[in-house]
CSV table of C-alpha atoms in Angstrom, one decimal:
chain,number,residue,atom,x,y,z
A,1310,MET,CA,0.0,10.8,-27.8
A,1311,PRO,CA,-1.6,7.6,-29.7
A,1312,THR,CA,-4.0,4.4,-27.7
A,1313,ARG,CA,-4.5,1.0,-28.0
A,1314,THR,CA,-5.9,-1.4,-26.6
A,1315,PHE,CA,-4.3,-4.5,-24.4
A,1316,LYS,CA,-6.3,-8.1,-24.5
A,1317,ILE,CA,-5.4,-10.7,-22.2
A,1318,GLU,CA,-6.0,-13.6,-24.9
A,1319,SER,CA,-2.1,-12.2,-26.4
A,1320,TYR,CA,-1.2,-13.1,-22.9
A,1321,ILE,CA,-2.4,-15.4,-21.3
A,1322,GLY,CA,-4.7,-19.1,-22.7
A,1323,ALA,CA,-7.3,-19.9,-22.3
A,1324,GLN,CA,-6.5,-22.4,-19.0
A,1325,ASP,CA,-4.8,-19.8,-17.5
A,1326,ALA,CA,-6.0,-17.4,-14.9
A,1327,PHE,CA,-2.6,-14.8,-14.8
A,1328,HIS,CA,0.4,-13.6,-16.5
A,1329,PHE,CA,3.7,-12.4,-13.9
A,1330,ALA,CA,6.1,-10.4,-15.6
A,1331,ARG,CA,9.2,-8.7,-14.0
A,1332,LYS,CA,10.2,-5.5,-16.1
A,1333,SER,CA,13.2,-3.5,-16.3
A,1334,LEU,CA,11.6,-0.4,-17.7
A,1335,GLU,CA,13.1,1.8,-20.0
A,1336,ARG,CA,13.7,6.0,-19.3
A,1337,ARG,CA,11.5,6.8,-21.9
A,1338,TRP,CA,7.9,6.9,-22.5
A,1339,PRO,CA,6.2,4.2,-25.5
A,1340,ALA,CA,4.8,5.4,-28.7
A,1341,PHE,CA,1.8,4.4,-27.2
A,1342,LEU,CA,0.1,3.8,-24.1
A,1343,HIS,CA,-3.0,1.1,-23.2
A,1344,ASP,CA,-5.5,0.0,-22.1
A,1345,HIS,CA,-7.3,-3.4,-21.5
A,1346,ASN,CA,-10.5,-5.4,-20.8
A,1347,TYR,CA,-8.1,-6.8,-17.6
A,1348,TYR,CA,-7.0,-5.7,-14.1
A,1349,GLU,CA,-3.4,-5.6,-12.9
A,1350,MET,CA,-1.8,-4.4,-10.0
A,1351,VAL,CA,1.9,-2.5,-10.4
A,1352,LEU,CA,4.4,-3.2,-7.7
A,1353,VAL,CA,7.5,-0.7,-8.4
A,1354,GLU,CA,10.8,-3.4,-6.9
A,1355,GLN,CA,13.3,-0.7,-7.2
A,1356,GLY,CA,13.9,3.0,-8.2
A,1357,SER,CA,11.0,5.5,-9.8
A,1358,THR,CA,9.4,5.4,-11.8
A,1359,LEU,CA,6.6,8.3,-13.8
A,1360,HIS,CA,3.3,7.1,-14.2
A,1361,ARG,CA,1.1,8.9,-17.4
A,1362,ILE,CA,-2.2,7.4,-15.8
A,1363,ASN,CA,-5.6,9.1,-17.0
A,1364,ASP,CA,-3.9,12.3,-18.4
A,1365,ARG,CA,-2.2,12.7,-15.1
A,1366,VAL,CA,1.5,12.0,-14.5
A,1367,GLU,CA,2.7,11.3,-11.0
A,1368,THR,CA,5.6,9.7,-9.8
A,1369,LEU,CA,6.0,6.2,-7.4
A,1370,PRO,CA,8.7,6.1,-5.9
A,1371,ARG,CA,9.8,2.4,-4.3
A,1372,GLY,CA,6.9,0.2,-3.8
A,1373,SER,CA,3.8,1.8,-5.4
A,1374,LEU,CA,1.4,-0.6,-5.3
A,1375,VAL,CA,-1.6,1.1,-8.3
A,1376,PHE,CA,-4.9,-1.0,-8.1
A,1377,ILE,CA,-5.2,-0.7,-12.3
A,1378,ARG,CA,-8.5,-1.4,-13.4
A,1379,PRO,CA,-10.1,-1.9,-17.5
A,1380,GLY,CA,-10.7,0.8,-18.3
A,1381,ASP,CA,-7.4,2.8,-17.0
A,1382,THR,CA,-5.3,5.1,-19.9
A,1383,HIS,CA,-1.6,4.8,-19.3
A,1384,GLY,CA,2.4,4.4,-19.8
A,1385,PHE,CA,5.4,4.2,-18.1
A,1386,GLN,CA,8.9,6.3,-18.1
A,1387,ALA,CA,11.5,4.8,-16.0
A,1388,THR,CA,12.8,8.2,-13.3
A,1389,GLY,CA,16.3,8.0,-11.2
A,1390,ASP,CA,18.9,7.8,-10.9
A,1391,VAL,CA,18.3,3.7,-10.3
A,1392,ASP,CA,16.6,1.6,-12.6
A,1393,CYS,CA,13.9,0.7,-11.9
A,1394,ARG,CA,11.7,-2.3,-12.1
A,1395,ILE,CA,8.1,-3.7,-11.5
A,1396,ILE,CA,6.6,-6.7,-11.3
A,1397,ASN,CA,2.5,-7.2,-12.8
A,1398,VAL,CA,0.5,-9.5,-12.4
A,1399,MET,CA,-2.7,-9.4,-14.7
A,1400,PHE,CA,-5.8,-11.8,-14.3
A,1401,ARG,CA,-9.6,-11.4,-16.5
A,1402,CYS,CA,-12.0,-9.3,-15.8
A,1403,GLU,CA,-14.2,-12.2,-14.1
A,1404,THR,CA,-12.1,-13.0,-11.3
A,1405,ALA,CA,-12.6,-9.5,-10.0
A,1406,ASP,CA,-15.8,-10.2,-10.6
A,1407,HIS,CA,-15.9,-12.8,-8.4
A,1408,LEU,CA,-13.7,-11.8,-5.7
A,1409,VAL,CA,-16.0,-7.8,-5.3
A,1410,SER,CA,-19.8,-10.2,-5.9
A,1411,ARG,CA,-18.1,-12.7,-2.5
A,1412,TYR,CA,-16.2,-10.1,-0.2
A,1413,GLY,CA,-18.0,-6.4,-1.5
A,1414,ASP,CA,-18.2,-4.9,1.7
A,1415,GLU,CA,-14.8,-4.8,2.9
A,1416,LEU,CA,-12.9,-4.0,-0.9
A,1417,GLY,CA,-16.2,-2.6,-2.9
A,1418,ARG,CA,-15.3,0.8,-3.6
A,1419,ARG,CA,-11.4,0.7,-3.3
A,1420,PHE,CA,-8.5,-0.9,-4.8
A,1421,PHE,CA,-9.7,-3.2,-8.3
A,1422,TRP,CA,-13.5,-1.3,-7.6
A,1423,ALA,CA,-12.2,2.1,-6.9
A,1424,GLU,CA,-14.1,5.0,-8.0
A,1425,GLY,CA,-12.6,7.8,-8.7
A,1426,ALA,CA,-10.5,9.0,-11.9
A,1427,GLN,CA,-7.4,7.9,-10.5
A,1428,PRO,CA,-7.1,4.3,-9.8
A,1429,ASP,CA,-5.4,4.1,-5.7
A,1430,THR,CA,-2.5,3.8,-5.6
A,1431,PHE,CA,-0.5,2.4,-1.7
A,1432,LEU,CA,3.2,3.4,-0.7
A,1433,LEU,CA,4.4,0.1,1.5
A,1434,SER,CA,8.2,1.0,3.2
A,1435,GLY,CA,10.0,-1.6,5.4
A,1436,PRO,CA,8.7,-5.8,6.4
A,1437,ARG,CA,5.7,-5.4,4.6
A,1438,LEU,CA,7.5,-4.2,1.3
A,1439,GLU,CA,9.6,-7.1,1.3
A,1440,ARG,CA,6.2,-8.8,2.1
A,1441,ALA,CA,4.5,-7.8,-1.1
A,1442,ILE,CA,8.4,-8.4,-2.7
A,1443,ASN,CA,8.6,-11.6,-2.0
A,1444,SER,CA,4.6,-13.1,-1.6
A,1445,SER,CA,5.3,-11.8,-6.3
A,1446,ALA,CA,8.0,-13.3,-7.0
A,1447,GLU,CA,5.9,-16.3,-5.9
A,1448,MET,CA,3.6,-16.3,-8.6
A,1449,GLN,CA,6.3,-15.8,-11.3
A,1450,THR,CA,6.4,-20.2,-10.1
A,1451,ALA,CA,3.8,-20.5,-9.0
A,1452,ARG,CA,0.6,-22.4,-11.8
A,1453,ARG,CA,-1.9,-20.4,-12.8
A,1454,SER,CA,-4.5,-21.3,-11.3
A,1455,LEU,CA,-7.7,-19.5,-10.1
A,1456,ALA,CA,-6.8,-20.5,-6.7
A,1457,ARG,CA,-3.8,-18.5,-6.8
A,1458,ILE,CA,-4.3,-15.5,-7.9
A,1459,GLU,CA,-7.8,-15.4,-6.2
A,1460,GLN,CA,-4.9,-16.1,-3.0
A,1461,PHE,CA,-3.0,-14.1,-4.0
A,1462,LEU,CA,-5.2,-11.1,-5.0
A,1463,LEU,CA,-6.3,-11.3,-1.1
A,1464,TYR,CA,-3.5,-11.7,0.3
A,1465,PHE,CA,-1.9,-7.9,-0.5
A,1466,MET,CA,-6.5,-6.4,-0.2
A,1467,THR,CA,-7.0,-7.3,3.6
A,1468,ARG,CA,-3.4,-8.7,5.3
A,1469,VAL,CA,-0.3,-5.8,3.0
A,1470,ILE,CA,-2.7,-2.7,2.6
A,1471,ASP,CA,-4.0,-3.0,6.3
A,1472,TYR,CA,-0.9,-0.8,7.8
A,1473,SER,CA,0.2,0.9,4.3
A,1474,ILE,CA,-0.9,4.1,3.0
A,1475,LEU,CA,-3.1,5.4,0.9
A,1476,LEU,CA,-1.4,8.2,-1.7
A,1477,PRO,CA,-4.5,10.6,-3.2
A,1478,GLU,CA,-3.8,12.4,-5.7
A,1479,GLY,CA,-1.6,15.3,-6.3
A,1480,THR,CA,0.6,14.3,-3.1
A,1481,PRO,CA,3.9,16.3,-3.5
A,1482,ARG,CA,6.7,13.2,-3.4
A,1483,TRP,CA,8.3,15.1,-0.6
A,1484,LEU,CA,4.9,14.5,1.4
A,1485,VAL,CA,5.2,11.4,0.4
A,1486,SER,CA,8.5,10.4,1.1
A,1487,ALA,CA,8.3,11.9,4.8
A,1488,CYS,CA,5.1,9.4,4.9
A,1489,GLN,CA,6.8,6.4,4.4
A,1490,ALA,CA,10.5,7.2,6.9
A,1491,ALA,CA,6.9,8.0,9.1
A,1492,ARG,CA,6.9,4.2,9.3
A,1493,THR,CA,10.5,3.3,10.8
A,1494,PRO,CA,11.1,3.5,15.1
A,1495,GLU,CA,13.7,5.6,14.5
A,1496,VAL,CA,11.1,8.6,12.5
A,1497,PHE,CA,8.4,7.4,14.5
A,1498,ARG,CA,9.9,7.3,17.9
A,1499,LYS,CA,10.2,11.4,17.6
A,1500,GLY,CA,6.5,12.2,17.0
A,1501,SER,CA,5.9,15.4,14.5
A,1502,ALA,CA,8.8,16.6,15.0
A,1503,GLY,CA,10.2,14.1,13.1
A,1504,PHE,CA,7.2,13.7,10.0
A,1505,VAL,CA,8.7,17.7,9.6
A,1506,GLU,CA,12.6,16.9,10.0
A,1507,ALA,CA,11.8,14.1,7.1
A,1508,ALA,CA,10.3,16.2,5.3
A,1509,GLY,CA,12.9,18.4,4.7
A,1510,ARG,CA,10.2,21.7,4.0
A,1511,GLY,CA,8.8,24.7,7.2
A,1512,HIS,CA,6.4,23.4,9.9
A,1513,GLU,CA,3.8,25.0,8.7
A,1514,HIS,CA,4.3,24.2,5.2
A,1515,VAL,CA,3.9,20.7,5.7
A,1516,CYS,CA,1.5,21.1,8.8
A,1517,ARG,CA,-1.1,22.1,5.5
A,1518,MET,CA,0.3,19.6,3.0
A,1519,THR,CA,-0.6,17.0,5.0
A,1520,ARG,CA,-3.9,18.3,6.4
A,1521,LYS,CA,-5.1,19.3,2.5
A,1522,HIS,CA,-3.3,15.5,1.1
A,1523,LEU,CA,-4.3,13.0,3.9
A,1524,GLY,CA,-6.6,14.9,5.9
A,1525,MET,CA,-4.8,15.0,8.7
A,1526,SER,CA,-2.2,16.5,11.1
A,1527,PRO,CA,1.2,14.8,11.0
A,1528,THR,CA,0.4,14.5,15.3
A,1529,ALA,CA,-2.7,12.2,14.2
A,1530,TYR,CA,-1.0,11.1,10.9
A,1531,VAL,CA,2.4,9.5,13.0
A,1532,ASN,CA,0.7,8.6,16.2
A,1533,ARG,CA,-1.8,6.3,14.1
A,1534,VAL,CA,1.5,5.3,12.6
A,1535,ARG,CA,2.3,4.6,16.5
A,1536,MET,CA,-0.3,3.2,17.3
A,1537,GLU,CA,-0.7,0.7,14.9
A,1538,HIS,CA,2.5,-0.7,16.1
A,1539,ALA,CA,1.7,-1.0,19.8
A,1540,ALA,CA,-1.0,-3.1,18.2
A,1541,MET,CA,2.1,-5.5,16.2
A,1542,HIS,CA,3.6,-5.3,20.3
A,1543,LEU,CA,-0.1,-6.2,21.3
A,1544,GLY,CA,-0.6,-9.2,19.4
A,1545,SER,CA,2.3,-10.8,19.2
A,1546,SER,CA,4.6,-9.8,22.2
A,1547,ASP,CA,4.6,-10.2,26.0
A,1548,MET,CA,5.8,-6.2,26.7
A,1549,ALA,CA,4.5,-5.1,29.1
A,1550,VAL,CA,2.5,-2.1,27.9
A,1551,GLN,CA,4.3,0.7,29.7
A,1552,ASP,CA,7.0,-0.5,27.3
A,1553,ILE,CA,5.5,-0.9,24.3
A,1554,ALA,CA,4.2,2.9,25.0
A,1555,LEU,CA,7.7,3.9,25.5
A,1556,ASP,CA,8.7,1.6,21.9
A,1557,CYS,CA,6.2,4.5,20.6
A,1558,GLY,CA,8.3,6.8,22.1
A,1559,ILE,CA,5.4,8.6,24.2
A,1560,GLU,CA,6.4,8.4,28.1
A,1561,ASN,CA,2.8,9.1,28.6
A,1562,LEU,CA,1.0,6.6,30.0
A,1563,SER,CA,-3.3,8.1,29.9
A,1564,HIS,CA,-1.9,9.7,26.9
A,1565,PHE,CA,-0.7,5.9,25.3
A,1566,TYR,CA,-3.8,4.6,26.9
A,1567,LYS,CA,-6.3,7.5,25.4
A,1568,LEU,CA,-4.1,7.3,21.9
A,1569,PHE,CA,-4.8,3.9,20.8
A,1570,ARG,CA,-8.9,3.7,22.3
A,1571,ASP,CA,-10.3,6.3,19.3
A,1572,LEU,CA,-8.2,4.3,16.9
A,1573,TYR,CA,-9.8,0.6,18.3
A,1574,GLY,CA,-11.8,0.9,19.9
A,1575,ASN,CA,-10.5,-0.6,23.7
A,1576,THR,CA,-7.7,-0.3,25.7
A,1577,PRO,CA,-5.1,-1.5,25.0
A,1578,SER,CA,-5.2,-4.7,27.7
A,1579,GLN,CA,-8.7,-5.9,25.6
A,1580,TYR,CA,-6.6,-5.3,21.9
A,1581,ARG,CA,-4.3,-8.7,23.8
A,1582,LYS,CA,-7.2,-10.5,25.2
A,1583,TYR,CA,-8.9,-10.6,21.6
A,1584,HIS,CA,-5.9,-11.4,19.4
A,1585,ARG,CA,-4.3,-13.3,21.2
A,1586,VAL,CA,-7.2,-16.4,22.7
A,1587,ASP,CA,-6.1,-19.7,21.7
A,1588,PRO,CA,-8.7,-22.2,21.0
A,1589,VAL,CA,-6.1,-24.8,20.1
A,1590,GLN,CA,-4.7,-24.9,24.4
A,1591,PRO,CA,-7.1,-23.1,25.5
A,1592,GLY,CA,-6.2,-21.3,29.6
């Protein structure tokens, strides 16, 4: 398929820092693929799409978030029964250079600066996806200022992505869907059995493919999700630790403490103390 290079100057004026588009995709490949002299972030808001990028074709379901670099050559084709709509935000290379020079310790080699053959792709679900969509929609009418695009990008990379799923290259769609389902309480409370049930495949096959693509067992993945859920409660509510453990689907409190310490390096009580210090009206 032929390739063209898109230029940021074709979409924004000299005084603008970014371009925003909300686009419904057609069920056909474009006449040509493209690379560009800018960065872009793509969020699948509705439906699903095939994404041909750097000689690979992958399926991006709803909630997929892709950090596309200037040298990535790609194109989209809608797929599935539901119309596909994406949100696309494009910005200048100088903005990316500034962000990584200032925040390189946290952002470097990730997101727009990933060094692999394929760009970083994440899967959002639930409240995080809604937050991402709402934040993106605000950009449609926002001033095209440098401060606005930098604030938007940092919000995504430091807050929205924090609890999402990184999708390695070649991850089967059924495993992506299982990971997405496992972030809901109805599934993660059942433990690894809930994950296998959501995957709709045999237990051994699910375990093998999860280790291959995610580098961990279904049990380890679900426990990580459970502990993230617990951390959210500890940082924002007065719920008792034992009740939080039960809400995660864990009846053995000692096991809950061990899982939490392994992930966060602190006990649940210590975590709550550190994350709920009040500098305005200290107790």
